Amino acid sequence: MPLLSVKNLHAYYRTEAYGISRTVRAVDDVSFELQKNEIYGIAGESSCGKTTLIKVISGSIKPPLRIEGGTMTYTFDGRDVDIASVAPEVMRREIRWKEISYVMQGSMSILNPVRRVRRIFRHVVDTHQGIDDKRKFEALCRDHLKKLGLPPDILQAYPHQLSGGMKQRIAIALATIFRPSLIIADEPTTALDVVVQRGVLQLLKDIQAESSNTVLLVTHDMAVHANVADRVAIMYAGTIVEEGPTEVIFGAPQHPYTQHLIASLPVIGDKGTRSALPGAPPNLASPPSGCRFHPRCPMAKEICRRVVPSMIQLDTLHRAACHLVGEREEA
Amino acid sequence: MRNFILRYLLPRLGQYLVVIFLGVTITYIIPRLSPSDPVERQVAEIMVSGAHFGPEAIAHMRDALTDMYGLRGSPIEQYLAFWARMFQGDLGPSLSRFPTPVISLIARALPWTLGLLITAVMISWVIGNILGAYASYYEKSGIMKVIDVASQAVRPIPYYIVAVIFLIVFAYFFPIFPAGGAYPVGRRIEMSIWAVQTILRHSALPALSLVTVGMGAWFIGMKSLTSNIISEDYVVYAEVTGLPQRKILYGYIMPNALLPQVTGLALNLGMIFSGALILEVVFVYPGMGMLTYQAVLANDYSLIMGIAIFSIVGVATAVLILDLIYPLFDPRVRHQ
Amino acid sequence: MLKVIRDLLRYDGRFRVAFIFLLATFIMSAISYVSPQDPGRTFQVPLDRSPSLQYPFGTNSRGQDVFWWMTFAVRNSLYLGLITAAVSRVIAIFVGLTAGYRGGYVDRILMSVNDSFVVMPVLPLLILLSFLFRGRMGLTGLGVLMGLFGWPWDARLIRSQVLSLKERSFTRTAQYCGAKDFHITIFEHLPFVLPIVFATTINNMIWSIGMEVTLGVLGLSNVTLPTIGTTIYWANAHQAMVAGIWWWLMAPVVVSVVMFLGLYLLSQSVNEYIDPRTRLRRIGA
Ligand SMILES: Nc1ncnc2c1ncn2[C@@H]1O[C@H](COP(=O)(O)OP(=O)(O)OP(=O)(O)O)[C@@H](O)[C@H]1O
Ligand code: SF4
Ligand SMILES: [Mg+2]
């Protein structure tokens, strides 16, 4: 039983200004499953729709973003929940933070600049557990922070007095305080220096190992996926182009875009120059026809321009969407 | 703490001194730009206006005027003497009510203006901000749309015109409030319930006009601030964690959006004060504005000058007080 | 330009209202040129007639047709607003660009002076000045005078705009190329600052026309010239409200509300149009 099953999900931003309307197809026909007790990574370059995908599957959809098709079904304790049709109040009280929690992109600025850190812990705990008693609350927080190796004094601090790494850890501490089934982390290590990054990742890994829940880790940084993820999905221009176990994605990537991403990873001792991908990421308001990667793909063929490649199952856990892969399979 | 004093406190104090320095200097220079001899012109105007003074009084007045304009000695000496008098709080004698000192006329009018201004500004600031935040954060309700349109409509209209409209509506069509005067002429002010009631009734229209215009302005400002802050990460995050809307509004949006509104209050104080002056004239309310009007009517130059200097110092001081309060709301300033 | 106006007319209700109100205001001021009445003369028409077909705004106690008088008043008030705006624009642009571009001590001193003028209550000073020059100052003089006090808000805005422009790369490139400060300021920054200058110009006109109303009511602007302020001054002087000649006060009130709202809505609508966020949505980035 997967924790989450997403099928043919479409989510677009529709905006209008001075008579010019625009549709950004940020998530376009995405399907995947999250298993219990795994770290699932999503990779892809900036503005390919990673954050949008997260917003949709965590049920925080606000205009101009709209779901235009597909299904998303969670299974919490054997109970199926269609996230798109949950009443907002139920969503807010019973699912947020208890089942799905979220380490937002840009965690540097998620803390209210004019209130002490304690306040947000207080609000979150009060909202979801109704713990009003000050001592109980204090004990719960201190306990939780200590377990994560954070000094409890940070509750007393104002955000501007904390370092970036500390704020990121606080975001993780907040997300894990109720041991949710799913923790979504959006770029948790971007904007941190390498040493701090390692600490933050270790923290995430430890928490996952301890409570065997699911972590959905989104980052454009392939090295992070290599170190942390069990399975990785590669996103390009609003679609998933390849998915597989981490070793397979890094060891035998099939999609040309994945191959490019892996090839451009720095390798110790390698002095050769790596080829940069020509061209710019596509504009999601008017994506290329056929395979969205075709204008930049070194192996593009005539058919790529016209026909959208379908997802090909290469192995039980490995699949990719590319005409080349399809031909090879048929042959 | 040291940082706070060096980076926040001292610059504010410095700015305060600069405002007063510039204000006093400008009022010192202005009469010197006048092409005719201001003393003789003034004396002539007062004679023409029909006041009766003995020759001794006129000589005294000429003296006082020469002092007033600071026309004794070299320009530097004049300027320094001007400052010396300012420091003693000496704004000279009033010409139309010679020899009553200007400062005591101001002292009599000031409580009225302060009472009106403080009450009206506090009411409009608080209500305008709360409504503005509501209007922007919650789904648009009918009443909010009405407030929005009304605020946009009064925003650009000068205080005077708004006041005239109020006057016409309330004094003629719905005569609930007296059209002018804070206190019936000829009665000594005494503390009694009756006195308080009368004052309140007579202050109602000027206060209402001031509140209406102010509330509209704060409402519009808060609405746009809120709509910006709503997309800040800490608000989006509070929403994602599932906090109830009321908590988000009062715990996250308001404390942040109000900071620029406090600064805005400080920056706009001069304009609000100017507005109050003119409202007093419309409603014949016995404060600084009325005093100014009387001074203009009576050609009382020294009184006008005294009011100008006093207003500048007064508003600058109020701004300084707001600046000193500000760190209470913003920990980033407090704990630098 | 025409396309912008067409877009705004089609998609922005506020702009439509502004357009109609300002059009009315301009027509009003334009027909003053064909006025059969000289606003300087009194006792031209029967006194105190209420509005009728012949006298759409009625006549006043000085024997003037209020409608024709108002056409001059609108024209003069607009003229005053333009003068003030022009003078204060020059100062604001100069101070804003210099402070923003030079930075350091220059910036600190200029901004300190600037903020002093922001904080200072201008009305008492203007009363003092107009009092001294009463009767000797025409509209142009008054406009210039107000211009001297009307620049600080906009200078601050322009400065902050320049500061953000400075961070962009093209300024750096220009600096490496050895461009002179002045050249950078004029050719690189001004074009970006101009839309803001336009929006603030309108606000400045609103401010100065409103200020003239105040001074006029106090009898401190030149009361022989028809303006919105002096209309009210004369109505008050003849106790129009007490005598029941309400149209004499109503005319300036209605006309000025139309004019102020027109200007204000125009500035709001333009502000939103040039707001970077709106612009992004528009060009679809
Ligand atoms: N509120 C919005 N309105 C309109 N378009 C939006 C909005 N938010 C995002 N987009 C567009 O949707 C696309 C996907 O954005 P998204 O934030 O999901 O990308 P991302 O993969 O998370 O990028 P990054 O790595 O930079 O975080 C982008 O083209 C972006 O411009
Ligand atoms: S489908 Fe064609 S264009 Fe797309 S990745 Fe495969 S080869 Fe390249
Ligand atoms: Mg993102």
mmCIF file with all atom_site columns, N, CA and C in Angstrom, chain A residues 89-136:
data_model
loop_
_atom_site.group_PDB
_atom_site.id
_atom_site.type_symbol
_atom_site.label_atom_id
_atom_site.label_alt_id
_atom_site.label_comp_id
_atom_site.label_asym_id
_atom_site.label_entity_id
_atom_site.label_seq_id
_atom_site.pdbx_PDB_ins_code
_atom_site.Cartn_x
_atom_site.Cartn_y
_atom_site.Cartn_z
_atom_site.occupancy
_atom_site.B_iso_or_equiv
_atom_site.pdbx_formal_charge
_atom_site.auth_seq_id
_atom_site.auth_comp_id
_atom_site.auth_asym_id
_atom_site.auth_atom_id
_atom_site.pdbx_PDB_model_num
ATOM 1   N N  . GLU A 1 89  ? -11.268 22.823 6.581  1.00 0.00 ? 89  GLU A N  1
ATOM 2   C CA . GLU A 1 89  ? -11.143 22.795 8.040  1.00 0.00 ? 89  GLU A CA 1
ATOM 3   C C  . GLU A 1 89  ? -10.530 21.479 8.516  1.00 0.00 ? 89  GLU A C  1
ATOM 4   N N  . VAL A 1 90  ? -10.943 20.374 7.906  1.00 0.00 ? 90  VAL A N  1
ATOM 5   C CA . VAL A 1 90  ? -10.384 19.060 8.235  1.00 0.00 ? 90  VAL A CA 1
ATOM 6   C C  . VAL A 1 90  ? -8.909  19.027 7.856  1.00 0.00 ? 90  VAL A C  1
ATOM 7   N N  . MET A 1 91  ? -8.655  19.553 6.676  1.00 0.00 ? 91  MET A N  1
ATOM 8   C CA . MET A 1 91  ? -7.292  19.633 6.175  1.00 0.00 ? 91  MET A CA 1
ATOM 9   C C  . MET A 1 91  ? -6.414  20.371 7.191  1.00 0.00 ? 91  MET A C  1
ATOM 10  N N  . ARG A 1 92  ? -6.890  21.514 7.612  1.00 0.00 ? 92  ARG A N  1
ATOM 11  C CA . ARG A 1 92  ? -6.112  22.358 8.498  1.00 0.00 ? 92  ARG A CA 1
ATOM 12  C C  . ARG A 1 92  ? -5.891  21.679 9.854  1.00 0.00 ? 92  ARG A C  1
ATOM 13  N N  . ARG A 1 93  ? -6.937  21.086 10.387 1.00 0.00 ? 93  ARG A N  1
ATOM 14  C CA . ARG A 1 93  ? -6.846  20.579 11.749 1.00 0.00 ? 93  ARG A CA 1
ATOM 15  C C  . ARG A 1 93  ? -6.271  19.172 11.832 1.00 0.00 ? 93  ARG A C  1
ATOM 16  N N  . GLU A 1 94  ? -6.658  18.307 10.876 1.00 0.00 ? 94  GLU A N  1
ATOM 17  C CA . GLU A 1 94  ? -6.301  16.893 11.059 1.00 0.00 ? 94  GLU A CA 1
ATOM 18  C C  . GLU A 1 94  ? -5.190  16.401 10.165 1.00 0.00 ? 94  GLU A C  1
ATOM 19  N N  . ILE A 1 95  ? -4.983  17.054 9.038  1.00 0.00 ? 95  ILE A N  1
ATOM 20  C CA . ILE A 1 95  ? -3.971  16.530 8.124  1.00 0.00 ? 95  ILE A CA 1
ATOM 21  C C  . ILE A 1 95  ? -2.678  17.326 8.199  1.00 0.00 ? 95  ILE A C  1
ATOM 22  N N  . ARG A 1 96  ? -2.810  18.649 8.117  1.00 0.00 ? 96  ARG A N  1
ATOM 23  C CA . ARG A 1 96  ? -1.621  19.486 8.249  1.00 0.00 ? 96  ARG A CA 1
ATOM 24  C C  . ARG A 1 96  ? -0.865  19.135 9.507  1.00 0.00 ? 96  ARG A C  1
ATOM 25  N N  . TRP A 1 97  ? 0.395   18.971 9.374  1.00 0.00 ? 97  TRP A N  1
ATOM 26  C CA . TRP A 1 97  ? 1.328   18.784 10.484 1.00 0.00 ? 97  TRP A CA 1
ATOM 27  C C  . TRP A 1 97  ? 1.159   17.457 11.211 1.00 0.00 ? 97  TRP A C  1
ATOM 28  N N  . LYS A 1 98  ? -0.074  16.937 11.285 1.00 0.00 ? 98  LYS A N  1
ATOM 29  C CA . LYS A 1 98  ? -0.190  15.627 11.937 1.00 0.00 ? 98  LYS A CA 1
ATOM 30  C C  . LYS A 1 98  ? 0.174   14.542 10.938 1.00 0.00 ? 98  LYS A C  1
ATOM 31  N N  . GLU A 1 99  ? -0.288  14.679 9.698  1.00 0.00 ? 99  GLU A N  1
ATOM 32  C CA . GLU A 1 99  ? 0.004   13.675 8.683  1.00 0.00 ? 99  GLU A CA 1
ATOM 33  C C  . GLU A 1 99  ? 1.043   14.176 7.682  1.00 0.00 ? 99  GLU A C  1
ATOM 34  N N  . ILE A 1 100 ? 0.862   15.405 7.221  1.00 0.00 ? 100 ILE A N  1
ATOM 35  C CA . ILE A 1 100 ? 1.793   15.941 6.224  1.00 0.00 ? 100 ILE A CA 1
ATOM 36  C C  . ILE A 1 100 ? 2.403   17.210 6.787  1.00 0.00 ? 100 ILE A C  1
ATOM 37  N N  . SER A 1 101 ? 3.698   17.270 6.893  1.00 0.00 ? 101 SER A N  1
ATOM 38  C CA . SER A 1 101 ? 4.299   18.535 7.271  1.00 0.00 ? 101 SER A CA 1
ATOM 39  C C  . SER A 1 101 ? 5.304   18.949 6.206  1.00 0.00 ? 101 SER A C  1
ATOM 40  N N  . TYR A 1 102 ? 5.731   20.180 6.293  1.00 0.00 ? 102 TYR A N  1
ATOM 41  C CA . TYR A 1 102 ? 6.327   20.802 5.133  1.00 0.00 ? 102 TYR A CA 1
ATOM 42  C C  . TYR A 1 102 ? 7.469   21.702 5.598  1.00 0.00 ? 102 TYR A C  1
ATOM 43  N N  . VAL A 1 103 ? 8.659   21.449 5.099  1.00 0.00 ? 103 VAL A N  1
ATOM 44  C CA . VAL A 1 103 ? 9.777   22.366 5.335  1.00 0.00 ? 103 VAL A CA 1
ATOM 45  C C  . VAL A 1 103 ? 9.865   23.228 4.092  1.00 0.00 ? 103 VAL A C  1
ATOM 46  N N  . MET A 1 104 ? 9.403   24.462 4.233  1.00 0.00 ? 104 MET A N  1
ATOM 47  C CA . MET A 1 104 ? 9.207   25.303 3.052  1.00 0.00 ? 104 MET A CA 1
ATOM 48  C C  . MET A 1 104 ? 10.524  25.745 2.426  1.00 0.00 ? 104 MET A C  1
ATOM 49  N N  . GLN A 1 105 ? 10.478  25.953 1.109  1.00 0.00 ? 105 GLN A N  1
ATOM 50  C CA . GLN A 1 105 ? 11.631  26.553 0.447  1.00 0.00 ? 105 GLN A CA 1
ATOM 51  C C  . GLN A 1 105 ? 11.843  27.950 1.022  1.00 0.00 ? 105 GLN A C  1
ATOM 52  N N  . GLY A 1 106 ? 13.073  28.333 1.224  1.00 0.00 ? 106 GLY A N  1
ATOM 53  C CA . GLY A 1 106 ? 13.324  29.652 1.806  1.00 0.00 ? 106 GLY A CA 1
ATOM 54  C C  . GLY A 1 106 ? 13.058  29.658 3.289  1.00 0.00 ? 106 GLY A C  1
ATOM 55  N N  . SER A 1 107 ? 13.440  28.593 3.979  1.00 0.00 ? 107 SER A N  1
ATOM 56  C CA . SER A 1 107 ? 13.168  28.509 5.415  1.00 0.00 ? 107 SER A CA 1
ATOM 57  C C  . SER A 1 107 ? 13.846  29.616 6.206  1.00 0.00 ? 107 SER A C  1
ATOM 58  N N  . MET A 1 108 ? 14.768  30.325 5.571  1.00 0.00 ? 108 MET A N  1
ATOM 59  C CA . MET A 1 108 ? 15.429  31.437 6.241  1.00 0.00 ? 108 MET A CA 1
ATOM 60  C C  . MET A 1 108 ? 14.420  32.469 6.709  1.00 0.00 ? 108 MET A C  1
ATOM 61  N N  . SER A 1 109 ? 13.313  32.579 5.988  1.00 0.00 ? 109 SER A N  1
ATOM 62  C CA . SER A 1 109 ? 12.404  33.672 6.304  1.00 0.00 ? 109 SER A CA 1
ATOM 63  C C  . SER A 1 109 ? 11.019  33.181 6.696  1.00 0.00 ? 109 SER A C  1
ATOM 64  N N  . ILE A 1 110 ? 10.932  31.938 7.201  1.00 0.00 ? 110 ILE A N  1
ATOM 65  C CA . ILE A 1 110 ? 9.598   31.468 7.601  1.00 0.00 ? 110 ILE A CA 1
ATOM 66  C C  . ILE A 1 110 ? 9.254   31.894 9.017  1.00 0.00 ? 110 ILE A C  1
ATOM 67  N N  . LEU A 1 111 ? 10.212  32.477 9.723  1.00 0.00 ? 111 LEU A N  1
ATOM 68  C CA . LEU A 1 111 ? 9.942   32.844 11.111 1.00 0.00 ? 111 LEU A CA 1
ATOM 69  C C  . LEU A 1 111 ? 9.523   34.304 11.179 1.00 0.00 ? 111 LEU A C  1
ATOM 70  N N  . ASN A 1 112 ? 8.462   34.543 11.913 1.00 0.00 ? 112 ASN A N  1
ATOM 71  C CA . ASN A 1 112 ? 7.944   35.892 12.089 1.00 0.00 ? 112 ASN A CA 1
ATOM 72  C C  . ASN A 1 112 ? 9.031   36.790 12.686 1.00 0.00 ? 112 ASN A C  1
ATOM 73  N N  . PRO A 1 113 ? 9.465   37.817 11.936 1.00 0.00 ? 113 PRO A N  1
ATOM 74  C CA . PRO A 1 113 ? 10.623  38.604 12.385 1.00 0.00 ? 113 PRO A CA 1
ATOM 75  C C  . PRO A 1 113 ? 10.404  39.365 13.681 1.00 0.00 ? 113 PRO A C  1
ATOM 76  N N  . VAL A 1 114 ? 9.160   39.592 14.069 1.00 0.00 ? 114 VAL A N  1
ATOM 77  C CA . VAL A 1 114 ? 8.959   40.411 15.266 1.00 0.00 ? 114 VAL A CA 1
ATOM 78  C C  . VAL A 1 114 ? 8.499   39.605 16.472 1.00 0.00 ? 114 VAL A C  1
ATOM 79  N N  . ARG A 1 115 ? 8.560   38.275 16.367 1.00 0.00 ? 115 ARG A N  1
ATOM 80  C CA . ARG A 1 115 ? 8.169   37.465 17.526 1.00 0.00 ? 115 ARG A CA 1
ATOM 81  C C  . ARG A 1 115 ? 9.279   36.466 17.852 1.00 0.00 ? 115 ARG A C  1
ATOM 82  N N  . ARG A 1 116 ? 9.347   36.066 19.120 1.00 0.00 ? 116 ARG A N  1
ATOM 83  C CA . ARG A 1 116 ? 10.336  35.060 19.490 1.00 0.00 ? 116 ARG A CA 1
ATOM 84  C C  . ARG A 1 116 ? 9.979   33.727 18.850 1.00 0.00 ? 116 ARG A C  1
ATOM 85  N N  . VAL A 1 117 ? 11.002  32.855 18.706 1.00 0.00 ? 117 VAL A N  1
ATOM 86  C CA . VAL A 1 117 ? 10.790  31.557 18.076 1.00 0.00 ? 117 VAL A CA 1
ATOM 87  C C  . VAL A 1 117 ? 9.735   30.746 18.841 1.00 0.00 ? 117 VAL A C  1
ATOM 88  N N  . ARG A 1 118 ? 9.712   30.926 20.164 1.00 0.00 ? 118 ARG A N  1
ATOM 89  C CA . ARG A 1 118 ? 8.746   30.179 20.982 1.00 0.00 ? 118 ARG A CA 1
ATOM 90  C C  . ARG A 1 118 ? 7.321   30.340 20.443 1.00 0.00 ? 118 ARG A C  1
ATOM 91  N N  . ARG A 1 119 ? 7.009   31.533 19.947 1.00 0.00 ? 119 ARG A N  1
ATOM 92  C CA . ARG A 1 119 ? 5.638   31.832 19.563 1.00 0.00 ? 119 ARG A CA 1
ATOM 93  C C  . ARG A 1 119 ? 5.118   30.885 18.479 1.00 0.00 ? 119 ARG A C  1
ATOM 94  N N  . ILE A 1 120 ? 5.948   30.616 17.477 1.00 0.00 ? 120 ILE A N  1
ATOM 95  C CA . ILE A 1 120 ? 5.453   29.767 16.396 1.00 0.00 ? 120 ILE A CA 1
ATOM 96  C C  . ILE A 1 120 ? 5.286   28.328 16.894 1.00 0.00 ? 120 ILE A C  1
ATOM 97  N N  . PHE A 1 121 ? 6.221   27.858 17.754 1.00 0.00 ? 121 PHE A N  1
ATOM 98  C CA . PHE A 1 121 ? 6.061   26.529 18.343 1.00 0.00 ? 121 PHE A CA 1
ATOM 99  C C  . PHE A 1 121 ? 4.746   26.478 19.116 1.00 0.00 ? 121 PHE A C  1
ATOM 100 N N  . ARG A 1 122 ? 4.516   27.515 19.892 1.00 0.00 ? 122 ARG A N  1
ATOM 101 C CA . ARG A 1 122 ? 3.322   27.591 20.710 1.00 0.00 ? 122 ARG A CA 1
ATOM 102 C C  . ARG A 1 122 ? 2.068   27.510 19.846 1.00 0.00 ? 122 ARG A C  1
ATOM 103 N N  . HIS A 1 123 ? 2.075   28.317 18.774 1.00 0.00 ? 123 HIS A N  1
ATOM 104 C CA . HIS A 1 123 ? 0.899   28.321 17.905 1.00 0.00 ? 123 HIS A CA 1
ATOM 105 C C  . HIS A 1 123 ? 0.672   26.971 17.256 1.00 0.00 ? 123 HIS A C  1
ATOM 106 N N  . VAL A 1 124 ? 1.749   26.364 16.771 1.00 0.00 ? 124 VAL A N  1
ATOM 107 C CA . VAL A 1 124 ? 1.602   25.089 16.075 1.00 0.00 ? 124 VAL A CA 1
ATOM 108 C C  . VAL A 1 124 ? 1.119   24.019 17.049 1.00 0.00 ? 124 VAL A C  1
ATOM 109 N N  . VAL A 1 125 ? 1.750   23.955 18.217 1.00 0.00 ? 125 VAL A N  1
ATOM 110 C CA . VAL A 1 125 ? 1.366   22.942 19.198 1.00 0.00 ? 125 VAL A CA 1
ATOM 111 C C  . VAL A 1 125 ? -0.064  23.160 19.655 1.00 0.00 ? 125 VAL A C  1
ATOM 112 N N  . ASP A 1 126 ? -0.393  24.406 19.909 1.00 0.00 ? 126 ASP A N  1
ATOM 113 C CA . ASP A 1 126 ? -1.729  24.713 20.391 1.00 0.00 ? 126 ASP A CA 1
ATOM 114 C C  . ASP A 1 126 ? -2.790  24.351 19.354 1.00 0.00 ? 126 ASP A C  1
ATOM 115 N N  . THR A 1 127 ? -2.502  24.668 18.086 1.00 0.00 ? 127 THR A N  1
ATOM 116 C CA . THR A 1 127 ? -3.484  24.407 17.039 1.00 0.00 ? 127 THR A CA 1
ATOM 117 C C  . THR A 1 127 ? -3.742  22.913 16.862 1.00 0.00 ? 127 THR A C  1
ATOM 118 N N  . HIS A 1 128 ? -2.668  22.115 16.909 1.00 0.00 ? 128 HIS A N  1
ATOM 119 C CA . HIS A 1 128 ? -2.853  20.719 16.540 1.00 0.00 ? 128 HIS A CA 1
ATOM 120 C C  . HIS A 1 128 ? -3.018  19.782 17.718 1.00 0.00 ? 128 HIS A C  1
ATOM 121 N N  . GLN A 1 129 ? -2.555  20.180 18.907 1.00 0.00 ? 129 GLN A N  1
ATOM 122 C CA . GLN A 1 129 ? -2.704  19.279 20.042 1.00 0.00 ? 129 GLN A CA 1
ATOM 123 C C  . GLN A 1 129 ? -3.512  19.916 21.146 1.00 0.00 ? 129 GLN A C  1
ATOM 124 N N  . GLY A 1 130 ? -3.804  21.182 20.992 1.00 0.00 ? 130 GLY A N  1
ATOM 125 C CA . GLY A 1 130 ? -4.572  21.860 22.027 1.00 0.00 ? 130 GLY A CA 1
ATOM 126 C C  . GLY A 1 130 ? -3.880  21.869 23.372 1.00 0.00 ? 130 GLY A C  1
ATOM 127 N N  . ILE A 1 131 ? -2.542  21.840 23.352 1.00 0.00 ? 131 ILE A N  1
ATOM 128 C CA . ILE A 1 131 ? -1.836  21.919 24.638 1.00 0.00 ? 131 ILE A CA 1
ATOM 129 C C  . ILE A 1 131 ? -1.744  23.375 25.039 1.00 0.00 ? 131 ILE A C  1
ATOM 130 N N  . ASP A 1 132 ? -2.499  23.728 26.049 1.00 0.00 ? 132 ASP A N  1
ATOM 131 C CA . ASP A 1 132 ? -2.548  25.113 26.458 1.00 0.00 ? 132 ASP A CA 1
ATOM 132 C C  . ASP A 1 132 ? -1.644  25.338 27.657 1.00 0.00 ? 132 ASP A C  1
ATOM 133 N N  . ASP A 1 133 ? -1.429  24.244 28.413 1.00 0.00 ? 133 ASP A N  1
ATOM 134 C CA . ASP A 1 133 ? -0.656  24.341 29.639 1.00 0.00 ? 133 ASP A CA 1
ATOM 135 C C  . ASP A 1 133 ? 0.786   24.712 29.322 1.00 0.00 ? 133 ASP A C  1
ATOM 136 N N  . LYS A 1 134 ? 1.271   25.776 29.945 1.00 0.00 ? 134 LYS A N  1
ATOM 137 C CA . LYS A 1 134 ? 2.586   26.303 29.614 1.00 0.00 ? 134 LYS A CA 1
ATOM 138 C C  . LYS A 1 134 ? 3.695   25.308 29.904 1.00 0.00 ? 134 LYS A C  1
ATOM 139 N N  . ARG A 1 135 ? 3.578   24.628 31.062 1.00 0.00 ? 135 ARG A N  1
ATOM 140 C CA . ARG A 1 135 ? 4.684   23.746 31.440 1.00 0.00 ? 135 ARG A CA 1
ATOM 141 C C  . ARG A 1 135 ? 4.761   22.535 30.526 1.00 0.00 ? 135 ARG A C  1
ATOM 142 N N  . LYS A 1 136 ? 3.592   21.997 30.218 1.00 0.00 ? 136 LYS A N  1
ATOM 143 C CA . LYS A 1 136 ? 3.557   20.838 29.327 1.00 0.00 ? 136 LYS A CA 1
ATOM 144 C C  . LYS A 1 136 ? 4.149   21.204 27.981 1.00 0.00 ? 136 LYS A C  1
#
